[in-house]
Tab-separated table of C-alpha atoms in Angstrom:
chain	number	residue	atom	x	y	z
C	1	MET	CA	-1.991	20.728	-7.222
C	2	SER	CA	-3.311	19.085	-4.076
C	3	LEU	CA	-5.799	16.248	-4.256
C	4	THR	CA	-9.369	16.991	-3.290
C	5	GLU	CA	-10.706	15.020	-0.360
C	6	ALA	CA	-13.054	13.035	-2.606
C	7	ARG	CA	-10.318	12.194	-5.128
C	8	PHE	CA	-7.961	11.190	-2.326
C	9	HIS	CA	-10.523	8.788	-0.848
C	10	ASP	CA	-11.327	7.337	-4.272
C	11	LEU	CA	-7.621	6.713	-4.947
C	12	VAL	CA	-6.988	5.100	-1.555
C	13	ASP	CA	-10.136	2.955	-1.843
C	14	ALA	CA	-9.077	1.745	-5.293
C	15	THR	CA	-5.524	1.067	-4.104
C	16	GLN	CA	-6.696	-0.885	-1.067
C	17	GLN	CA	-9.089	-2.920	-3.229
C	18	THR	CA	-6.251	-3.734	-5.633
C	19	LEU	CA	-4.085	-4.791	-2.694
C	20	GLU	CA	-6.849	-6.988	-1.285
C	21	ASP	CA	-7.334	-8.620	-4.695
C	22	ILE	CA	-3.606	-9.327	-5.083
C	23	PHE	CA	-3.311	-10.857	-1.624
C	24	GLU	CA	-6.542	-12.865	-1.934
C	25	ASP	CA	-5.535	-14.266	-5.338
C	26	CYS	CA	-2.072	-15.423	-4.220
C	27	ASP	CA	-3.317	-18.729	-2.704
C	28	LEU	CA	-1.248	-18.270	0.456
C	29	ASP	CA	-2.365	-18.268	4.085
C	30	ILE	CA	-2.756	-14.518	4.495
C	31	ASP	CA	-5.318	-12.816	6.729
C	32	LEU	CA	-6.736	-9.486	5.617
C	33	GLU	CA	-8.497	-7.024	7.878
C	34	SER	CA	-10.049	-3.840	6.579
C	35	SER	CA	-11.621	-1.363	8.969
C	36	ALA	CA	-12.035	2.406	9.061
C	37	GLY	CA	-9.654	3.028	6.165
C	38	VAL	CA	-6.929	0.735	7.520
C	39	LEU	CA	-5.907	-2.452	5.709
C	40	THR	CA	-3.873	-4.955	7.721
C	41	VAL	CA	-2.178	-7.881	5.990
C	42	LYS	CA	-1.058	-10.684	8.329
C	43	PHE	CA	1.309	-13.293	6.958
C	44	GLU	CA	1.582	-16.902	8.076
C	45	ASN	CA	4.837	-16.183	9.949
C	46	GLY	CA	3.093	-13.560	12.104
C	47	SER	CA	4.552	-10.504	10.403
C	48	GLN	CA	2.251	-7.887	8.985
C	49	VAL	CA	2.036	-4.778	6.879
C	50	ILE	CA	-0.483	-2.045	7.552
C	51	PHE	CA	-1.847	0.513	5.122
C	52	SER	CA	-3.617	3.596	6.424
C	53	ARG	CA	-4.940	6.773	4.912
C	54	GLN	CA	-3.769	10.054	6.356
C	55	GLU	CA	-6.493	12.391	5.203
C	56	PRO	CA	-5.077	15.726	6.475
C	57	LEU	CA	-1.827	15.092	4.585
C	58	ARG	CA	-3.486	13.337	1.609
C	59	GLN	CA	-1.011	10.482	2.041
C	60	LEU	CA	-1.128	6.702	2.111
C	61	TRP	CA	1.019	5.292	4.917
C	62	LEU	CA	2.642	1.872	5.021
C	63	ALA	CA	3.943	0.297	8.235
C	64	ALA	CA	6.287	-2.680	7.883
C	65	ARG	CA	9.107	-4.334	9.831
C	66	SER	CA	11.594	-2.128	8.005
C	67	GLY	CA	9.833	1.072	9.047
C	68	GLY	CA	7.068	3.485	8.232
C	69	PHE	CA	6.695	4.953	4.764
C	70	HIS	CA	4.567	7.840	3.498
C	71	PHE	CA	3.273	7.982	-0.061
C	72	ASP	CA	2.009	10.921	-2.085
C	73	TYR	CA	-0.041	10.372	-5.210
C	74	ASP	CA	1.738	11.499	-8.362
C	75	GLU	CA	-0.834	12.544	-10.960
C	76	GLU	CA	1.673	12.396	-13.809
C	77	SER	CA	2.668	8.759	-13.309
C	78	GLU	CA	-0.651	7.820	-11.666
C	79	ARG	CA	1.255	6.051	-8.878
C	80	TRP	CA	1.763	6.388	-5.140
C	81	MET	CA	5.377	7.522	-4.596
C	82	CYS	CA	7.362	7.395	-1.339
C	83	ASP	CA	7.919	10.958	-0.168
C	84	LYS	CA	11.530	10.169	0.874
C	85	SER	CA	12.906	7.659	-1.647
C	86	GLU	CA	10.527	8.376	-4.560
C	87	GLU	CA	10.085	4.601	-4.917
C	88	GLN	CA	6.713	3.470	-6.243
C	89	LEU	CA	4.397	1.732	-3.801
C	90	GLY	CA	4.304	-1.466	-5.882
C	91	GLU	CA	8.092	-1.715	-6.093
C	92	MET	CA	8.506	-1.188	-2.374
C	93	LEU	CA	5.802	-3.736	-1.577
C	94	GLU	CA	7.459	-6.415	-3.699
C	95	ARG	CA	10.656	-5.939	-1.701
C	96	ILE	CA	8.943	-5.705	1.712
C	97	VAL	CA	6.733	-8.778	1.196
C	98	LEU	CA	9.746	-10.785	0.031
C	99	GLN	CA	11.775	-9.662	3.072
C	100	GLN	CA	9.017	-10.157	5.627
C	101	ALA	CA	7.205	-13.246	4.401
C	102	ASP	CA	9.575	-14.774	1.837
C	103	ILE	CA	6.799	-14.447	-0.747
C	104	LYS	CA	7.360	-13.213	-4.301
C	105	LEU	CA	4.319	-11.217	-5.389
C	106	GLU	CA	3.905	-8.677	-8.162
C	107	PHE	CA	2.129	-5.422	-7.464
C	108	GLU	CA	1.764	-4.136	-11.013
C	109	GLY	CA	-0.182	-0.946	-11.397
C	110	LEU	CA	0.689	0.311	-7.944
């Protein structure tokens, strides 16, 4: 069953808040920008990852050096899952942040 618009926005808002909390609590020099549903994370080395909501598709998109990834929310597991690899958002982020910024962070619950 497809997510309602309200549920989709609630899920993305909660996910972006969790992401902001994780990055803010890591005690590293990371700049966060949140505007119009887009969260941009800029690392000290100049690389960045960008999260955006794609309302018509009810997806959360992630842009990183390694490419663009689209996530659907899986109600059963209560996780955002990549629509191609079926990897959980949190697992992919751990790998991407390590590759891009040489930072080991845990994204539990995502």
